PDB file of C-alpha atoms in Angstrom:
ATOM      1  CA  MET L1278     -29.346  25.785  14.641  1.00  0.00           C
ATOM      2  CA  LEU L1279     -26.726  27.448  17.127  1.00  0.00           C
ATOM      3  CA  ALA L1280     -27.842  25.081  20.046  1.00  0.00           C
ATOM      4  CA  GLY L1281     -27.097  21.315  17.600  1.00  0.00           C
ATOM      5  CA  LEU L1282     -24.067  23.324  16.762  1.00  0.00           C
ATOM      6  CA  PHE L1283     -22.932  23.109  19.889  1.00  0.00           C
ATOM      7  CA  ALA L1284     -24.983  20.022  20.771  1.00  0.00           C
ATOM      8  CA  ALA L1285     -22.443  17.938  18.162  1.00  0.00           C
ATOM      9  CA  ILE L1286     -19.273  19.656  19.467  1.00  0.00           C
ATOM     10  CA  CYS L1287     -20.125  18.487  23.544  1.00  0.00           C
ATOM     11  CA  THR L1288     -20.547  15.173  21.874  1.00  0.00           C
ATOM     12  CA  TRP L1289     -18.024  14.976  19.922  1.00  0.00           C
ATOM     13  CA  LEU L1290     -15.498  16.142  22.942  1.00  0.00           C
ATOM     14  CA  ALA L1291     -17.942  13.015  24.868  1.00  0.00           C
ATOM     15  CA  ILE L1292     -15.920  10.322  22.461  1.00  0.00           C
ATOM     16  CA  VAL L1293     -12.538  12.116  22.740  1.00  0.00           C
ATOM     17  CA  GLU L1294     -13.253  11.655  26.491  1.00  0.00           C
ATOM     18  CA  LEU L1295     -14.129   8.030  26.369  1.00  0.00           C
ATOM     19  CA  ILE L1296     -11.429   6.961  23.771  1.00  0.00           C
ATOM     20  CA  ASN L1297      -9.016   8.734  26.866  1.00  0.00           C
ATOM     21  CA  GLY L1298     -10.774   7.196  29.879  1.00  0.00           C
ATOM     22  CA  ASN L1299     -12.086  10.394  31.432  1.00  0.00           C
ATOM     23  CA  PHE L1300     -14.847   9.040  32.890  1.00  0.00           C
ATOM     24  CA  GLY L1301     -15.752  12.315  35.185  1.00  0.00           C
ATOM     25  CA  GLN L1302     -15.389  14.425  32.112  1.00  0.00           C
ATOM     26  CA  LEU L1303     -17.287  12.172  29.641  1.00  0.00           C
ATOM     27  CA  VAL L1304     -20.285  12.327  32.210  1.00  0.00           C
ATOM     28  CA  VAL L1305     -20.028  16.099  32.121  1.00  0.00           C
ATOM     29  CA  GLN L1306     -19.867  16.634  28.135  1.00  0.00           C
ATOM     30  CA  LEU L1307     -23.116  13.529  28.201  1.00  0.00           C
ATOM     31  CA  LEU L1308     -24.851  15.879  30.277  1.00  0.00           C
ATOM     32  CA  PHE L1309     -23.963  19.014  27.810  1.00  0.00           C
ATOM     33  CA  ALA L1310     -24.804  17.334  24.872  1.00  0.00           C
ATOM     34  CA  ALA L1311     -28.009  16.347  26.407  1.00  0.00           C
ATOM     35  CA  GLY L1312     -29.252  19.902  27.478  1.00  0.00           C
ATOM     36  CA  LEU L1313     -28.051  21.065  24.089  1.00  0.00           C
ATOM     37  CA  TRP L1314     -29.965  18.647  21.459  1.00  0.00           C
ATOM     38  CA  TYR L1315     -33.311  18.953  23.756  1.00  0.00           C
ATOM     39  CA  LEU L1316     -32.719  22.709  22.798  1.00  0.00           C
ATOM     40  CA  ALA L1317     -32.194  22.646  19.110  1.00  0.00           C
ATOM     41  CA  LEU L1318     -34.654  19.302  18.751  1.00  0.00           C
ATOM     42  CA  GLY L1319     -37.437  19.828  21.233  1.00  0.00           C
ATOM     43  CA  LYS L1320     -39.137  23.048  20.321  1.00  0.00           C
ATOM     44  CA  PRO L1321     -39.511  21.648  16.082  1.00  0.00           C
ATOM     45  CA  ILE L1322     -41.022  18.664  17.837  1.00  0.00           C
ATOM     46  CA  ARG L1323     -43.224  19.849  20.519  1.00  0.00           C
ATOM     47  CA  ASP L1324     -44.063  22.307  17.247  1.00  0.00           C
ATOM     48  CA  HIS L1325     -44.262  19.558  14.595  1.00  0.00           C
ATOM     49  CA  LEU L1326     -46.853  17.717  17.261  1.00  0.00           C
ATOM     50  CA  ALA L1327     -48.888  20.411  18.115  1.00  0.00           C
ATOM     51  CA  ARG L1328     -49.553  21.345  14.552  1.00  0.00           C
ATOM     52  CA  VAL L1329     -51.052  18.175  13.790  1.00  0.00           C
ATOM     53  CA  LYS L1330     -53.335  17.960  16.779  1.00  0.00           C
ATOM     54  CA  VAL L1331     -54.344  21.454  15.816  1.00  0.00           C
ATOM     55  CA  GLU L1332     -55.242  19.793  12.088  1.00  0.00           C
ATOM     56  CA  GLN L1333     -57.082  16.380  13.512  1.00  0.00           C
ATOM     57  CA  SER L1334     -59.006  19.072  15.953  1.00  0.00           C
ATOM     58  CA  GLY L1335     -60.360  21.297  12.678  1.00  0.00           C
ATOM     59  CA  LEU L1336     -61.112  18.174  10.961  1.00  0.00           C
ATOM     60  CA  ALA L1337     -63.157  16.020  13.707  1.00  0.00           C
ATOM     61  CA  ALA L1338     -65.017  19.516  14.410  1.00  0.00           C
ATOM     62  CA  ARG L1339     -65.595  20.328  10.295  1.00  0.00           C
ATOM     63  CA  ALA L1340     -67.065  16.342  10.853  1.00  0.00           C
ATOM     64  CA  GLN L1341     -69.074  16.712  13.016  1.00  0.00           C
ATOM     65  CA  ALA L1342     -70.765  19.702  11.788  1.00  0.00           C
ATOM     66  CA  GLY L1343     -71.436  19.067   8.634  1.00  0.00           C
ATOM     67  CA  HIS L1344     -72.949  15.182  10.068  1.00  0.00           C
ATOM     68  CA  GLU L1345     -75.867  18.005  12.064  1.00  0.00           C
ATOM     69  CA  ALA L1346     -76.639  20.120   8.983  1.00  0.00           C
ATOM     70  CA  PHE L1347     -77.070  16.455   7.172  1.00  0.00           C
ATOM     71  CA  LEU L1348     -79.497  15.835   9.884  1.00  0.00           C
ATOM     72  CA  ALA L1349     -80.862  19.162   9.887  1.00  0.00           C
ATOM     73  CA  GLY L1350     -81.086  19.076   6.140  1.00  0.00           C
ATOM     74  CA  ASP L1351     -78.965  21.656   5.717  1.00  0.00           C
ATOM     75  CA  PRO L1352     -77.295  21.956   2.322  1.00  0.00           C
ATOM     76  CA  ALA L1353     -74.493  23.933   3.618  1.00  0.00           C
ATOM     77  CA  ALA L1354     -74.116  19.928   4.324  1.00  0.00           C
ATOM     78  CA  PHE L1355     -73.279  19.009   0.930  1.00  0.00           C
ATOM     79  CA  ALA L1356     -70.339  21.883   0.292  1.00  0.00           C
ATOM     80  CA  PRO L1357     -67.451  20.474  -0.297  1.00  0.00           C
ATOM     81  CA  PRO L1358     -65.348  21.051   2.501  1.00  0.00           C
ATOM     82  CA  PRO L1359     -62.762  23.727   3.259  1.00  0.00           C
ATOM     83  CA  GLU L1360     -59.031  22.985   1.776  1.00  0.00           C
ATOM     84  CA  ALA L1361     -57.045  22.040   4.565  1.00  0.00           C
ATOM     85  CA  PRO L1362     -53.895  24.966   6.379  1.00  0.00           C
ATOM     86  CA  LYS L1363     -50.875  24.547   3.674  1.00  0.00           C
ATOM     87  CA  PRO L1364     -47.671  23.832   6.140  1.00  0.00           C
ATOM     88  CA  PRO L1365     -45.202  26.641   6.730  1.00  0.00           C
ATOM     89  CA  PRO L1366     -42.627  27.212   4.174  1.00  0.00           C
ATOM     90  CA  VAL L1367     -39.620  25.176   4.836  1.00  0.00           C
ATOM     91  CA  ARG L1368     -36.481  28.085   5.038  1.00  0.00           C
ATOM     92  CA  LYS L1369     -33.428  26.769   3.283  1.00  0.00           C
ATOM     93  CA  GLY L1370     -31.032  29.797   4.234  1.00  0.00           C
ATOM     94  CA  VAL L1371     -31.153  27.412   8.317  1.00  0.00           C
ATOM     95  CA  ILE L1372     -31.387  24.156   6.860  1.00  0.00           C
ATOM     96  CA  ILE L1373     -27.706  25.187   3.810  1.00  0.00           C
ATOM     97  CA  ALA L1374     -26.377  26.885   7.629  1.00  0.00           C
ATOM     98  CA  SER L1375     -27.201  23.688   9.708  1.00  0.00           C
ATOM     99  CA  ALA L1376     -25.754  21.378   7.280  1.00  0.00           C
ATOM    100  CA  VAL L1377     -22.317  23.026   6.731  1.00  0.00           C
ATOM    101  CA  ALA L1378     -22.362  23.651  10.063  1.00  0.00           C
ATOM    102  CA  ALA L1379     -22.707  19.853  10.337  1.00  0.00           C
ATOM    103  CA  LEU L1380     -19.995  19.005   7.987  1.00  0.00           C
ATOM    104  CA  LEU L1381     -17.324  21.298   9.742  1.00  0.00           C
ATOM    105  CA  VAL L1382     -17.484  19.400  12.814  1.00  0.00           C
ATOM    106  CA  VAL L1383     -17.139  16.183  11.091  1.00  0.00           C
ATOM    107  CA  VAL L1384     -14.614  17.609   9.789  1.00  0.00           C
ATOM    108  CA  GLY L1385     -12.985  18.731  12.618  1.00  0.00           C
ATOM    109  CA  ILE L1386     -13.344  15.082  14.063  1.00  0.00           C
ATOM    110  CA  VAL L1387     -11.460  12.994  11.352  1.00  0.00           C
ATOM    111  CA  SER L1388      -8.564  15.630  11.118  1.00  0.00           C
ATOM    112  CA  ASP L1389      -8.088  15.400  15.086  1.00  0.00           C
ATOM    113  CA  ILE L1390      -8.717  12.096  15.882  1.00  0.00           C
ATOM    114  CA  GLY L1391      -6.999  11.267  12.447  1.00  0.00           C
ATOM    115  CA  ASP L1392      -3.718  13.952  13.757  1.00  0.00           C
ATOM    116  CA  GLY L1393      -3.811  11.899  17.283  1.00  0.00           C
ATOM    117  CA  LEU L1394      -3.329   8.237  16.658  1.00  0.00           C
ATOM    118  CA  ASP L1395       0.719   6.762  15.992  1.00  0.00           C
ATOM    119  CA  ASN L1396       1.122   5.951  12.348  1.00  0.00           C
ATOM    120  CA  GLU L1397       4.149   3.017  12.395  1.00  0.00           C
ATOM    121  CA  SER L1398       4.988   1.258  10.038  1.00  0.00           C
ATOM    122  CA  LYS L1399       7.502  -1.951   9.579  1.00  0.00           C
ATOM    123  CA  SER L1400       9.457  -1.155   6.667  1.00  0.00           C
ATOM    124  CA  ALA L1401      11.631  -5.208   5.929  1.00  0.00           C
ATOM    125  CA  PRO L1402      15.060  -3.725   4.262  1.00  0.00           C
ATOM    126  CA  THR L1403      15.650  -5.023   0.508  1.00  0.00           C
ATOM    127  CA  SER L1404      18.039  -6.571  -0.748  1.00  0.00           C
ATOM    128  CA  ALA L1405      19.782  -7.467  -3.947  1.00  0.00           C
ATOM    129  CA  THR L1406      20.115 -11.120  -4.816  1.00  0.00           C
ATOM    130  CA  ALA L1407      22.352 -12.451  -7.569  1.00  0.00           C
ATOM    131  CA  ALA L1408      20.895 -13.248 -10.704  1.00  0.00           C
ATOM    132  CA  PRO L1409      20.969 -17.524 -10.820  1.00  0.00           C
ATOM    133  CA  ALA L1410      23.846 -19.118 -12.554  1.00  0.00           C
ATOM    134  CA  PRO L1411      22.662 -20.396 -16.006  1.00  0.00           C
ATOM    135  CA  LYS L1412      22.955 -23.815 -16.475  1.00  0.00           C
ATOM    136  CA  PRO L1413      25.992 -25.343 -18.160  1.00  0.00           C
ATOM    137  CA  PRO L1414      25.400 -26.087 -21.441  1.00  0.00           C
ATOM    138  CA  HIS L1415      26.273 -30.084 -22.143  1.00  0.00           C
ATOM    139  CA  THR L1416      29.484 -31.347 -23.372  1.00  0.00           C
ATOM    140  CA  THR L1417      29.359 -32.984 -26.676  1.00  0.00           C
ATOM    141  CA  GLU L1418      31.725 -35.609 -28.406  1.00  0.00           C
ATOM    142  CA  THR L1419      31.517 -35.780 -32.167  1.00  0.00           C
ATOM    143  CA  THR L1420      32.487 -39.544 -32.866  1.00  0.00           C
ATOM    144  CA  ALA L1421      33.977 -40.174 -36.732  1.00  0.00           C
ATOM    145  CA  ARG L1422      32.884 -42.673 -38.256  1.00  0.00           C
ATOM    146  CA  PRO L1423      35.468 -46.041 -40.069  1.00  0.00           C
ATOM    147  CA  THR L1424      35.935 -44.948 -44.304  1.00  0.00           C
ATOM    148  CA  ILE L1425      35.233 -48.111 -45.660  1.00  0.00           C
ATOM    149  CA  SER L1426      38.089 -49.050 -48.079  1.00  0.00           C
ATOM    150  CA  ALA L1427      38.962 -51.563 -50.089  1.00  0.00           C
ATOM    151  CA  GLN L1428      41.876 -53.333 -48.000  1.00  0.00           C
ATOM    152  CA  PRO L1429      39.980 -52.939 -44.281  1.00  0.00           C
ATOM    153  CA  VAL L1430      42.307 -50.613 -42.316  1.00  0.00           C
ATOM    154  CA  PRO L1431      41.697 -49.800 -38.076  1.00  0.00           C
ATOM    155  CA  VAL L1432      41.182 -46.813 -37.763  1.00  0.00           C
ATOM    156  CA  ALA L1433      40.674 -45.243 -33.826  1.00  0.00           C
ATOM    157  CA  PRO L1434      37.168 -43.067 -33.084  1.00  0.00           C
ATOM    158  CA  LEU L1435      38.292 -39.433 -32.679  1.00  0.00           C
ATOM    159  CA  VAL L1436      36.417 -38.111 -29.397  1.00  0.00           C
ATOM    160  CA  ALA L1437      36.018 -34.150 -29.407  1.00  0.00           C
ATOM    161  CA  PRO L1438      37.604 -32.971 -25.512  1.00  0.00           C
ATOM    162  CA  PRO L1439      34.374 -31.943 -23.330  1.00  0.00           C
ATOM    163  CA  VAL L1440      33.662 -28.081 -23.194  1.00  0.00           C
ATOM    164  CA  GLN L1441      34.264 -27.141 -19.722  1.00  0.00           C
ATOM    165  CA  ALA L1442      31.026 -24.751 -18.782  1.00  0.00           C
ATOM    166  CA  THR L1443      31.979 -21.613 -17.005  1.00  0.00           C
ATOM    167  CA  THR L1444      29.791 -19.920 -14.441  1.00  0.00           C
ATOM    168  CA  PRO L1445      29.547 -16.010 -14.550  1.00  0.00           C
ATOM    169  CA  ALA L1446      30.785 -13.997 -11.014  1.00  0.00           C
ATOM    170  CA  PRO L1447      27.885 -13.175  -8.924  1.00  0.00           C
ATOM    171  CA  VAL L1448      25.843  -9.491  -9.825  1.00  0.00           C
ATOM    172  CA  ALA L1449      26.858  -6.785  -7.430  1.00  0.00           C
ATOM    173  CA  PRO L1450      23.985  -4.701  -6.195  1.00  0.00           C
ATOM    174  CA  PRO L1451      23.646  -1.243  -7.609  1.00  0.00           C
ATOM    175  CA  ALA L1452      24.819   1.142  -5.558  1.00  0.00           C
ATOM    176  CA  ALA L1453      20.201   1.946  -5.309  1.00  0.00           C
ATOM    177  CA  ALA L1454      19.348  -0.917  -4.350  1.00  0.00           C
ATOM    178  CA  ALA L1455      22.666  -0.596  -1.133  1.00  0.00           C
ATOM    179  CA  ALA L1456      21.175   2.328  -0.229  1.00  0.00           C
ATOM    180  CA  ALA L1457      17.060   1.249   0.298  1.00  0.00           C
ATOM    181  CA  ALA L1458      18.891  -1.582   2.201  1.00  0.00           C
ATOM    182  CA  ALA L1459      20.658   1.007   4.665  1.00  0.00           C
ATOM    183  CA  PRO L1460      18.728   2.144   7.730  1.00  0.00           C
ATOM    184  CA  VAL L1461      18.459   5.951   8.235  1.00  0.00           C
ATOM    185  CA  VAL L1462      20.296   6.623  11.518  1.00  0.00           C
ATOM    186  CA  ALA L1463      19.344  10.532  12.889  1.00  0.00           C
ATOM    187  CA  VAL L1464      20.921  12.336  16.150  1.00  0.00           C
ATOM    188  CA  MET L1465      17.974  12.030  18.673  1.00  0.00           C
ATOM    189  CA  PRO L1466      16.807  15.260  19.790  1.00  0.00           C
ATOM    190  CA  PRO L1467      15.919  16.599  23.220  1.00  0.00           C
ATOM    191  CA  VAL L1468      12.264  16.341  23.560  1.00  0.00           C
ATOM    192  CA  VAL L1469      11.511  15.988  27.429  1.00  0.00           C
ATOM    193  CA  CYS L1470       8.867  18.404  28.736  1.00  0.00           C
ATOM    194  CA  MET L1471       7.787  19.255  25.346  1.00  0.00           C
ATOM    195  CA  ASN L1472       3.809  18.331  23.726  1.00  0.00           C
ATOM    196  CA  LEU L1473       3.406  15.467  21.883  1.00  0.00           C
ATOM    197  CA  GLN L1474       3.038  17.332  18.364  1.00  0.00           C
ATOM    198  CA  ALA L1475       6.530  19.295  18.884  1.00  0.00           C
ATOM    199  CA  ALA L1476       8.171  16.741  19.738  1.00  0.00           C
ATOM    200  CA  GLN L1477       6.945  14.359  17.481  1.00  0.00           C
ATOM    201  CA  ASP L1478       7.880  17.052  14.578  1.00  0.00           C
ATOM    202  CA  ALA L1479      11.487  17.457  16.165  1.00  0.00           C
ATOM    203  CA  ILE L1480      12.411  13.986  15.726  1.00  0.00           C
ATOM    204  CA  GLN L1481      11.123  13.669  11.555  1.00  0.00           C
ATOM    205  CA  ALA L1482      13.421  17.158  11.944  1.00  0.00           C
ATOM    206  CA  ALA L1483      16.178  15.626  13.255  1.00  0.00           C
ATOM    207  CA  GLY L1484      15.991  12.564  10.123  1.00  0.00           C
ATOM    208  CA  VAL L1485      13.099   9.905  11.637  1.00  0.00           C
ATOM    209  CA  PHE L1486       9.632  10.308  10.489  1.00  0.00           C
ATOM    210  CA  PHE L1487       8.060   7.476  12.571  1.00  0.00           C
ATOM    211  CA  SER L1488       8.376   8.218  16.346  1.00  0.00           C
ATOM    212  CA  ARG L1489       6.305   6.044  19.096  1.00  0.00           C
ATOM    213  CA  SER L1490       4.552   7.269  22.221  1.00  0.00           C
ATOM    214  CA  GLN L1491       3.290   5.315  25.643  1.00  0.00           C
ATOM    215  CA  ASP L1492       0.814   6.625  28.739  1.00  0.00           C
ATOM    216  CA  ASP L1493       3.839   7.656  31.510  1.00  0.00           C
ATOM    217  CA  SER L1494       0.705   6.844  34.234  1.00  0.00           C
ATOM    218  CA  GLY L1495       0.236   3.038  33.197  1.00  0.00           C
ATOM    219  CA  LYS L1496      -3.371   2.975  31.845  1.00  0.00           C
ATOM    220  CA  GLY L1497      -2.661   2.218  28.116  1.00  0.00           C
ATOM    221  CA  ARG L1498      -4.298   5.805  27.124  1.00  0.00           C
ATOM    222  CA  ALA L1499      -4.810   6.144  23.534  1.00  0.00           C
ATOM    223  CA  GLN L1500      -3.180   9.955  22.316  1.00  0.00           C
ATOM    224  CA  VAL L1501      -6.050  10.862  20.261  1.00  0.00           C
ATOM    225  CA  LEU L1502      -5.386  14.641  20.608  1.00  0.00           C
ATOM    226  CA  ASP L1503      -0.738  15.128  20.772  1.00  0.00           C
ATOM    227  CA  ARG L1504      -0.983  18.770  21.401  1.00  0.00           C
ATOM    228  CA  ASN L1505      -2.670  18.070  25.164  1.00  0.00           C
ATOM    229  CA  TRP L1506       0.195  15.093  26.275  1.00  0.00           C
ATOM    230  CA  VAL L1507       3.628  16.742  27.538  1.00  0.00           C
ATOM    231  CA  VAL L1508       6.923  14.287  26.948  1.00  0.00           C
ATOM    232  CA  VAL L1509       7.861  13.564  30.415  1.00  0.00           C
ATOM    233  CA  GLY L1510      10.410  11.067  29.335  1.00  0.00           C
ATOM    234  CA  GLN L1511      12.219   9.564  26.160  1.00  0.00           C
ATOM    235  CA  THR L1512      14.449   6.505  24.806  1.00  0.00           C
ATOM    236  CA  PRO L1513      16.892   6.975  23.831  1.00  0.00           C
ATOM    237  CA  PRO L1514      18.367   9.720  25.234  1.00  0.00           C
ATOM    238  CA  ALA L1515      19.127  13.307  23.454  1.00  0.00           C
ATOM    239  CA  GLY L1516      22.442  12.730  21.507  1.00  0.00           C
ATOM    240  CA  SER L1517      21.885   8.800  21.135  1.00  0.00           C
ATOM    241  CA  THR L1518      22.072   7.414  17.252  1.00  0.00           C
ATOM    242  CA  VAL L1519      18.121   6.220  16.647  1.00  0.00           C
ATOM    243  CA  THR L1520      16.889   4.776  13.686  1.00  0.00           C
ATOM    244  CA  GLU L1521      12.690   4.718  12.465  1.00  0.00           C
ATOM    245  CA  GLY L1522      10.695   3.249  14.949  1.00  0.00           C
ATOM    246  CA  GLU L1523      13.401   3.064  18.115  1.00  0.00           C
ATOM    247  CA  ALA L1524      12.404   6.683  19.195  1.00  0.00           C
ATOM    248  CA  VAL L1525       9.984   5.821  22.534  1.00  0.00           C
ATOM    249  CA  LEU L1526       8.554   8.956  23.910  1.00  0.00           C
ATOM    250  CA  SER L1527       6.663   8.485  27.202  1.00  0.00           C
ATOM    251  CA  VAL L1528       3.779  10.787  28.201  1.00  0.00           C
ATOM    252  CA  VAL L1529       0.903  12.696  30.477  1.00  0.00           C
ATOM    253  CA  LYS L1530      -1.963  15.138  29.993  1.00  0.00           C
ATOM    254  CA  GLU L1531      -1.472  18.670  30.322  1.00  0.00           C
ATOM    255  CA  GLY L1532      -2.295  19.284  34.068  1.00  0.00           C
ATOM    256  CA  GLU L1533      -1.627  15.480  35.773  1.00  0.00           C
ATOM    257  CA  ALA L1534       0.987  15.158  37.827  1.00  0.00           C
ATOM    258  CA  GLY L1535       4.756  15.952  35.952  1.00  0.00           C
ATOM    259  CA  ASP L1536       4.241  17.581  33.472  1.00  0.00           C
ATOM    260  CA  CYS L1537       6.468  20.130  33.809  1.00  0.00           C
ATOM    261  CA  SER L1538       4.692  22.812  34.740  1.00  0.00           C
TER     262      SER L1538
END
């Protein structure tokens, strides 16, 4: 069980080294993982194959003995064969412990990889638009018809003056929408020579949540485990104003040249 647990850990470390591009460490971790997997799974597989071979040999021996007794006329040849040996009981404690260990390893892998990935989001400011102006009402004209009397008298038509349409003034955006449209501005703290996780925490404490990081060696490696990287440069410099996504941190791995050690 312990060999299987350490084999899973070495396999996880090999995946991390593959993501970071460290092929030397990747080969070492794969060799360790292969040896541990052999220790964890080799003995159970060998025991199972040996047990199957013994059962097959016993069955063949019983069949041969029965055949020889039948040819000799021995009534023992017609006796029912003995019962096959029962398989060894399954140890439930080992299975439960193995399942719990595998679950812990999977949770550790998922949490570390999720913690190391840089999350960037682009937020577009929202702006409040004025409501469209209502259509002006149609002008109405009323014409009075002439009345007919005994004596025809010309009557001039009465025309009502046209109604002027009024356009409402544009509505000013509410204070909440204006506040949401304004970008968040903070003061960039000094984070050089800090590990990447601590630098990100300091930038978030200053008021900006999103920051970016890049491999200063030019290899384009991903920062999976933030605590294994050291900040060697920052943009913009300390004391400058910065908004969401503008903070860029140049990093190298611990133990590499220029890691402030």
